[in-house]
Amino acid sequence: MSKEPVNRELFDEVMVPNYAPGSIIPVRGEGSRIWDQEDREFIDLQGGIAVTCLGHSHPGLIGALHEQADKIWHLSNVMTNEPALRLAKTLCDLTFAERVFFANSGGEANEAAFKLARRYAWEHYGPEKNEIISFRNSFHGRTLFTVSVGGQPKYLEGFEPAPGGIHHAEFNDLESVKKLISKEKTCAVVVEPIQGEGGVMPGDQAFLEGLRQLCDDNNALLVFDEVQSGVGRSGHLYAYQMYDVVPDILSSAKGLGGGFPVAAMLTTARVGASLGVGTHGSTYGGNALACAVAQKVMDTVSQPEILKGVKSRSDRLRKGMMDIGERYGVFSEVRGAGLLLGCVLTEKWQGKAKDFLNAGLEEGVMVLVAGANVVRLAPSLIIPESDIDEALERFETAVRKLTA
């Protein structure tokens, strides 16, 4: 069966229907180009939803994977391994962090972050200090805990009762946080510095600085979810560095493995001490194959010329999309940072973001949506400028046909 041809119809026969994939089945990729089963070519501005940060079939990542595959794949956390230790040291050297916990996905990294925040407060202040403040339209994963902290009720529907002690404020509204936070009960404030699924909405400088101060004033931890905004996506290695606002805990995934499943929770030694032996774990967390690939990702993305290149590519892509928006009256603004951009639909086109995604596919360019009103772009951090230009040409053709 594994060698027989497969098609989209097979999905409906064998997969749980929680996804609704399109008819295209990609079979190979190189750089920022993808080819499907019919050998149709697409320029990829999706990046696997901000995952394939170095594009497809990157030779450095392939080399790292092959080299480690010849050594050892998996050990479990009964013992450690060299790639995990090297990667943890690199993450600590390049960020505020002093301690690292490895997992497999952003949801798991956030689960660890939220558990750590509660455990730390329980140890230092007592069991009453357990409340988490998050934000409406946020997204932190699909476990029951993380989807409850996330501020989108649609993802929780049918899975209640939700874990308690979670409150939601308004993003970029510091006064709404002040109404909820307390020294007696709040253990953490959890925020995406740039909301991804919520519409590619950057945090205001004063808002994030204010959260840091409120957490300090109320003995609460500040948790940054950088699953989508991290690993060079913003033009900085992590977006907190762009804002110069340092969290106590940070979650990282998606781009960390460049397409190989791996995630990390970063924190300080003081806070990390609360996850003592036996308090949390992950069978695959710190997997040697995953960490070897992630090491190559970090070694590459952290180079100054790569981060500088993100900013120049961002300017090119942002201007091109805004020009299309103005010519056809479809985008009111292009917001975001680096190569995490959201093209906000004008009032006339509200609710039709998926139409733009589908129209793009017809012309050979792959884009994303962030809700019904935003076309989202998250391409490779090293996408050639010629690919950006060609992608813009293809997307303009799609928009012209859609708006005709």
Coordinates of C-alpha atoms in Angstrom, one line a residue:
M1 CA 0.0 0.0 0.0
S2 CA 2.8 2.4 0.8
K3 CA 4.1 2.3 -2.8
E4 CA 0.7 2.9 -4.4
P5 CA -0.2 6.4 -5.7
V6 CA -2.2 8.5 -3.3
N7 CA -4.6 11.4 -3.8
R8 CA -6.6 13.9 -1.9
E9 CA -9.6 11.5 -1.7
L10 CA -7.6 9.1 0.5
F11 CA -7.4 11.8 3.2
D12 CA -11.2 11.6 3.7
E13 CA -11.0 7.8 3.9
V14 CA -8.2 7.4 6.5
M15 CA -7.7 10.7 8.3
V16 CA -9.7 12.3 11.2
P17 CA -11.5 15.2 9.5
N18 CA -10.1 18.0 11.7
Y19 CA -8.2 19.5 8.7
A20 CA -9.5 20.5 5.3
P21 CA -6.5 20.3 3.0
G22 CA -6.7 21.6 -0.5
S23 CA -6.4 19.3 -3.5
I24 CA -2.7 20.0 -4.1
I25 CA -0.2 17.4 -2.6
P26 CA 3.3 18.7 -2.7
V27 CA 6.0 16.0 -3.3
R28 CA 9.3 17.9 -3.4
G29 CA 10.7 21.3 -2.7
E30 CA 13.9 23.2 -3.2
G31 CA 14.6 26.6 -1.7
S32 CA 11.4 28.6 -2.0
R33 CA 9.9 26.5 -4.7
I34 CA 7.5 23.5 -4.4
W35 CA 6.3 21.0 -6.9
D36 CA 3.1 18.9 -6.6
Q37 CA 2.2 15.5 -7.9
E38 CA 1.5 16.9 -11.4
D39 CA 4.9 18.7 -11.3
R40 CA 3.2 22.1 -11.1
E41 CA 5.5 24.7 -9.5
F42 CA 4.6 27.1 -6.7
I43 CA 6.5 29.8 -5.0
D44 CA 6.2 29.3 -1.3
L45 CA 5.3 32.3 0.9
Q46 CA 3.7 30.1 3.5
G47 CA 6.9 28.6 4.9
G48 CA 5.0 25.8 6.5
I49 CA 3.3 28.5 8.7
A50 CA 6.7 30.1 9.7
V51 CA 8.4 26.8 10.0
T52 CA 10.7 26.2 7.0
C53 CA 12.8 29.2 7.8
L54 CA 15.7 28.2 5.5
G55 CA 13.5 26.9 2.7
H56 CA 13.1 23.4 1.4
S57 CA 15.9 20.8 1.1
H58 CA 18.5 23.2 2.7
P59 CA 21.9 21.4 2.2
G60 CA 23.1 22.4 5.6
L61 CA 20.1 20.9 7.4
I62 CA 20.2 17.7 5.2
G63 CA 23.9 17.3 6.1
A64 CA 23.2 17.8 9.8
L65 CA 20.4 15.2 9.7
H66 CA 22.5 12.7 7.7
E67 CA 25.5 13.1 10.0
Q68 CA 23.5 12.5 13.2
A69 CA 21.4 9.7 11.6
D70 CA 24.7 7.7 11.3
K71 CA 25.4 8.1 15.0
I72 CA 22.3 7.9 17.3
W73 CA 18.7 8.7 17.0
H74 CA 17.0 8.5 20.3
L75 CA 17.9 7.8 23.9
S76 CA 15.0 9.2 26.1
N77 CA 15.7 11.5 29.0
V78 CA 17.0 8.7 31.2
M79 CA 20.3 10.1 29.8
T80 CA 21.3 13.2 27.9
N81 CA 22.9 13.5 24.5
E82 CA 25.5 15.7 22.8
P83 CA 23.3 17.5 20.3
A84 CA 20.8 18.5 23.0
L85 CA 23.6 19.8 25.3
R86 CA 25.1 21.8 22.4
L87 CA 21.8 23.2 21.4
A88 CA 20.9 24.2 24.9
K89 CA 24.3 26.0 25.3
T90 CA 23.7 27.8 22.0
L91 CA 20.3 29.0 23.0
C92 CA 21.6 30.2 26.4
D93 CA 24.5 32.0 24.7
L94 CA 22.3 33.8 22.2
T95 CA 19.4 34.8 24.5
F96 CA 18.6 35.9 28.0
A97 CA 18.1 32.2 29.0
E98 CA 20.1 30.2 31.5
R99 CA 18.1 27.0 31.4
V100 CA 16.3 25.1 28.5
F101 CA 13.6 22.5 28.4
F102 CA 13.2 20.6 25.1
A103 CA 9.8 19.5 23.6
N104 CA 8.4 18.6 20.2
S105 CA 6.0 21.4 19.4
G106 CA 5.0 24.9 20.2
G107 CA 2.0 23.6 22.2
E108 CA 4.2 21.5 24.3
A109 CA 6.7 24.3 24.9
N110 CA 3.8 26.5 26.0
E111 CA 2.4 23.8 28.2
A112 CA 5.7 23.6 29.9
A113 CA 5.9 27.3 30.2
F114 CA 2.5 27.6 31.8
K115 CA 3.1 24.7 34.2
L116 CA 6.4 26.2 35.2
A117 CA 4.8 29.6 35.9
R118 CA 2.3 28.0 38.2
R119 CA 4.9 25.8 39.9
Y120 CA 7.2 28.7 40.5
A121 CA 4.4 30.8 42.1
W122 CA 3.3 27.8 44.2
E123 CA 6.8 27.2 45.5
H124 CA 7.6 30.9 46.3
Y125 CA 4.2 32.4 47.1
G126 CA 1.7 29.6 47.8
P127 CA -1.2 27.9 46.1
E128 CA -3.5 30.9 45.8
K129 CA -1.2 32.6 43.4
N130 CA -2.1 30.6 40.3
E131 CA -4.0 32.9 37.9
I132 CA -2.7 33.4 34.3
I133 CA -3.6 36.5 32.3
S134 CA -3.6 36.1 28.5
F135 CA -5.1 38.1 25.7
R136 CA -8.1 37.8 23.4
N137 CA -7.3 36.6 19.8
S138 CA -4.1 35.0 21.1
F139 CA -3.1 31.5 20.2
H140 CA -0.8 29.2 22.2
G141 CA -1.5 25.7 21.0
R142 CA -4.1 23.0 21.0
T143 CA -3.6 21.1 24.3
L144 CA -6.5 21.7 26.7
F145 CA -4.4 24.0 28.9
T146 CA -2.9 26.0 26.0
V147 CA -6.1 26.3 24.1
S148 CA -7.7 27.6 27.3
V149 CA -5.0 30.2 27.7
G150 CA -5.4 31.1 24.1
G151 CA -8.0 33.8 23.6
Q152 CA -10.1 32.3 20.8
P153 CA -13.2 30.6 22.2
K154 CA -13.9 28.7 18.9
Y155 CA -10.9 26.4 19.6
L156 CA -12.3 25.5 23.1
E157 CA -15.9 24.8 22.0
G158 CA -16.9 21.2 22.8
F159 CA -13.9 20.6 25.0
E160 CA -15.1 22.2 28.2
P161 CA -14.7 22.3 31.1
A162 CA -11.6 24.4 30.6
P163 CA -8.9 24.6 33.3
G164 CA -9.6 27.4 35.7
G165 CA -7.7 30.5 36.8
I166 CA -7.3 32.0 33.3
H167 CA -8.3 35.5 32.4
H168 CA -8.2 37.4 29.1
A169 CA -7.4 41.0 28.6
E170 CA -7.3 43.1 25.4
F171 CA -4.1 43.0 23.4
N172 CA -2.3 46.4 23.3
D173 CA -4.5 47.7 26.1
L174 CA -2.5 48.0 29.3
E175 CA -5.4 49.3 31.3
S176 CA -7.3 46.0 30.7
V177 CA -4.5 44.1 32.2
K178 CA -4.3 46.4 35.3
K179 CA -8.0 45.6 36.0
L180 CA -7.1 41.8 36.2
I181 CA -3.7 41.6 37.7
S182 CA -3.1 41.2 41.4
K183 CA -0.1 40.5 43.6
E184 CA -2.1 37.9 45.6
K185 CA -3.4 35.7 42.7
T186 CA -1.6 36.4 39.4
C187 CA 1.3 34.0 38.6
A188 CA 2.0 35.0 35.0
V189 CA 1.1 37.2 32.1
V190 CA 1.3 35.3 28.8
V191 CA 1.7 37.2 25.5
E192 CA 2.8 36.9 21.9
P193 CA 4.9 39.9 21.1
I194 CA 3.4 39.6 17.6
Q195 CA 0.1 37.9 17.5
G196 CA 0.2 35.4 14.7
E197 CA -3.1 33.5 14.3
G198 CA -4.9 36.6 15.7
G199 CA -4.1 38.6 12.6
V200 CA -0.4 39.3 12.6
M201 CA -0.7 42.1 15.2
P202 CA 2.5 43.5 16.6
G203 CA 2.6 44.5 20.2
D204 CA 3.1 48.2 20.9
Q205 CA 6.4 49.1 22.5
A206 CA 4.7 50.8 25.5
F207 CA 2.3 47.9 26.0
L208 CA 5.1 45.3 26.2
E209 CA 7.2 47.5 28.4
G210 CA 4.1 48.1 30.6
L211 CA 3.5 44.3 30.9
R212 CA 7.1 43.9 32.1
Q213 CA 6.6 46.5 34.8
L214 CA 3.2 45.2 35.9
C215 CA 4.7 41.7 36.3
D216 CA 7.6 43.1 38.3
D217 CA 5.2 45.1 40.5
N218 CA 3.0 42.0 41.2
N219 CA 5.6 39.3 41.5
A220 CA 4.3 37.7 38.3
L221 CA 6.3 36.1 35.5
L222 CA 6.2 37.5 32.0
V223 CA 5.9 34.7 29.4
F224 CA 6.6 35.4 25.7
D225 CA 5.2 33.0 23.2
E226 CA 7.7 33.2 20.4
V227 CA 6.7 30.0 18.6
Q228 CA 5.8 32.0 15.5
S229 CA 7.9 35.2 15.9
G230 CA 11.1 33.6 17.0
V231 CA 14.2 32.2 15.2
G232 CA 14.9 35.2 13.0
R233 CA 11.3 35.7 11.8
S234 CA 11.1 39.3 13.0
G235 CA 14.6 40.3 11.7
H236 CA 15.9 39.7 15.2
L237 CA 16.8 36.2 16.5
Y238 CA 13.8 36.6 18.9
A239 CA 11.3 39.4 18.9
Y240 CA 11.9 40.3 22.5
Q241 CA 15.3 41.6 21.4
M242 CA 13.5 43.9 18.9
Y243 CA 11.5 45.4 21.7
D244 CA 14.3 45.2 24.3
V245 CA 11.7 43.7 26.8
V246 CA 13.1 40.6 28.4
P247 CA 10.6 37.9 29.5
D248 CA 11.1 35.4 32.3
I249 CA 10.1 32.5 30.1
L250 CA 10.0 32.2 26.3
S251 CA 8.7 29.4 24.1
S252 CA 10.3 28.6 20.8
A253 CA 9.3 26.1 18.1
K254 CA 8.3 26.2 14.4
G255 CA 11.4 27.7 12.8
L256 CA 13.7 26.2 15.4
G257 CA 13.9 22.9 13.5
G258 CA 13.5 24.4 10.0
G259 CA 10.8 21.7 9.4
F260 CA 12.0 19.0 11.8
P261 CA 9.7 18.8 14.9
V262 CA 11.5 20.4 17.9
A263 CA 10.6 23.0 20.5
A264 CA 12.2 24.7 23.5
M265 CA 11.2 26.5 26.6
L266 CA 13.8 29.1 27.7
T267 CA 14.0 30.6 31.1
T268 CA 16.3 31.8 33.9
A269 CA 18.1 29.6 36.4
R270 CA 16.0 31.0 39.2
V271 CA 12.7 30.3 37.6
G272 CA 13.8 27.0 36.0
A273 CA 14.7 25.5 39.3
S274 CA 11.0 25.0 40.0
L275 CA 10.9 22.2 37.4
G276 CA 12.8 19.8 39.6
V277 CA 13.3 16.1 38.9
G278 CA 10.0 14.4 38.0
T279 CA 7.9 17.5 37.8
H280 CA 7.6 17.5 34.0
G281 CA 8.9 15.5 31.1
S282 CA 8.8 14.6 27.4
T283 CA 9.8 11.2 25.9
Y284 CA 11.0 12.8 22.6
G285 CA 12.1 16.2 24.0
G286 CA 15.7 16.7 23.3
N287 CA 15.8 14.0 20.6
A288 CA 19.3 13.8 19.1
L289 CA 18.2 14.0 15.5
A290 CA 16.0 17.0 16.2
C291 CA 18.6 18.9 18.2
A292 CA 21.3 18.3 15.6
V293 CA 19.1 19.8 12.9
A294 CA 18.1 22.7 15.2
Q295 CA 21.7 23.4 16.0
K296 CA 22.4 23.9 12.3
V297 CA 19.3 26.2 12.0
M298 CA 20.5 28.3 14.9
D299 CA 24.1 28.5 13.7
T300 CA 22.8 29.7 10.3
V301 CA 19.9 32.1 11.3
S302 CA 21.9 33.8 14.0
Q303 CA 24.4 35.1 11.5
P304 CA 24.2 38.9 11.2
E305 CA 23.9 38.8 7.4
I306 CA 20.9 36.5 7.6
L307 CA 19.1 38.7 10.0
K308 CA 20.0 41.8 8.0
G309 CA 18.7 40.0 4.9
V310 CA 15.3 39.4 6.6
K311 CA 14.8 43.1 7.0
S312 CA 15.6 43.9 3.4
R313 CA 13.4 41.1 2.1
S314 CA 10.6 42.3 4.4
D315 CA 10.8 45.8 2.9
R316 CA 10.6 44.4 -0.6
L317 CA 7.7 42.1 0.1
R318 CA 5.8 44.6 2.2
K319 CA 6.0 47.3 -0.5
G320 CA 5.0 44.9 -3.2
M321 CA 1.9 43.7 -1.4
M322 CA 0.9 47.3 -0.4
D323 CA 1.3 48.4 -4.0
I324 CA -1.0 45.5 -5.1
G325 CA -3.4 46.4 -2.3
E326 CA -3.6 50.0 -3.5
R327 CA -3.9 49.2 -7.1
Y328 CA -6.8 46.8 -6.6
G329 CA -8.3 48.2 -3.4
V330 CA -7.9 45.0 -1.5
F331 CA -5.5 45.8 1.4
S332 CA -5.8 48.7 3.9
E333 CA -2.4 48.0 5.4
V334 CA 0.5 45.5 5.6
R335 CA 1.6 45.0 9.2
G336 CA 3.9 42.8 11.1
A337 CA 7.7 42.5 11.4
G338 CA 10.4 41.0 9.3
L339 CA 9.0 38.1 7.3
L340 CA 5.9 37.7 9.4
L341 CA 3.5 40.0 7.5
G342 CA -0.3 40.4 7.5
C343 CA -2.1 42.1 4.6
V344 CA -5.3 43.4 6.1
L345 CA -8.3 43.3 3.8
T346 CA -10.3 46.4 3.0
E347 CA -13.9 46.6 4.1
K348 CA -15.2 45.5 0.7
W349 CA -13.2 42.3 1.0
Q350 CA -13.7 41.5 4.7
G351 CA -14.2 37.8 5.4
K352 CA -12.7 36.7 2.1
A353 CA -9.0 36.0 3.0
K354 CA -9.4 32.3 1.9
D355 CA -10.4 33.5 -1.6
F356 CA -7.0 35.2 -1.9
L357 CA -5.2 32.0 -0.8
N358 CA -7.1 29.9 -3.4
A359 CA -6.6 32.5 -6.1
G360 CA -2.9 32.5 -5.4
L361 CA -2.7 28.7 -5.7
E362 CA -4.2 28.9 -9.1
E363 CA -1.4 31.2 -10.2
G364 CA 1.4 29.3 -8.5
V365 CA 2.0 31.2 -5.3
M366 CA 1.3 29.9 -1.8
V367 CA 0.1 32.4 0.9
L368 CA -1.6 31.9 4.2
V369 CA -4.5 33.5 6.1
A370 CA -4.7 34.7 9.7
G371 CA -8.4 34.7 10.3
A372 CA -10.9 35.7 7.7
N373 CA -9.6 39.2 7.1
V374 CA -5.8 38.9 6.8
V375 CA -3.6 37.4 4.2
R376 CA -0.5 36.2 6.0
L377 CA 3.0 35.8 4.6
A378 CA 5.8 33.8 6.3
P379 CA 8.3 32.7 3.7
S380 CA 11.8 31.4 4.1
L381 CA 14.2 33.9 5.7
I382 CA 16.6 33.4 2.8
I383 CA 14.0 33.5 0.0
P384 CA 15.8 34.9 -3.1
E385 CA 14.7 38.4 -4.0
S386 CA 14.0 37.2 -7.5
D387 CA 11.5 34.7 -6.0
I388 CA 9.9 37.5 -4.1
D389 CA 9.5 39.6 -7.3
E390 CA 8.0 36.6 -9.2
A391 CA 5.7 35.7 -6.3
L392 CA 4.4 39.3 -6.3
E393 CA 3.8 39.1 -10.1
R394 CA 1.9 35.8 -9.7
F395 CA -0.1 37.2 -6.8
E396 CA -1.0 40.3 -8.6
T397 CA -2.3 38.2 -11.5
A398 CA -4.4 36.3 -8.9
V399 CA -5.8 39.5 -7.4
R400 CA -6.5 41.0 -10.8
K401 CA -8.6 38.0 -11.8
L402 CA -10.3 37.8 -8.4
T403 CA -11.3 41.5 -8.5
A404 CA -12.3 41.6 -12.1

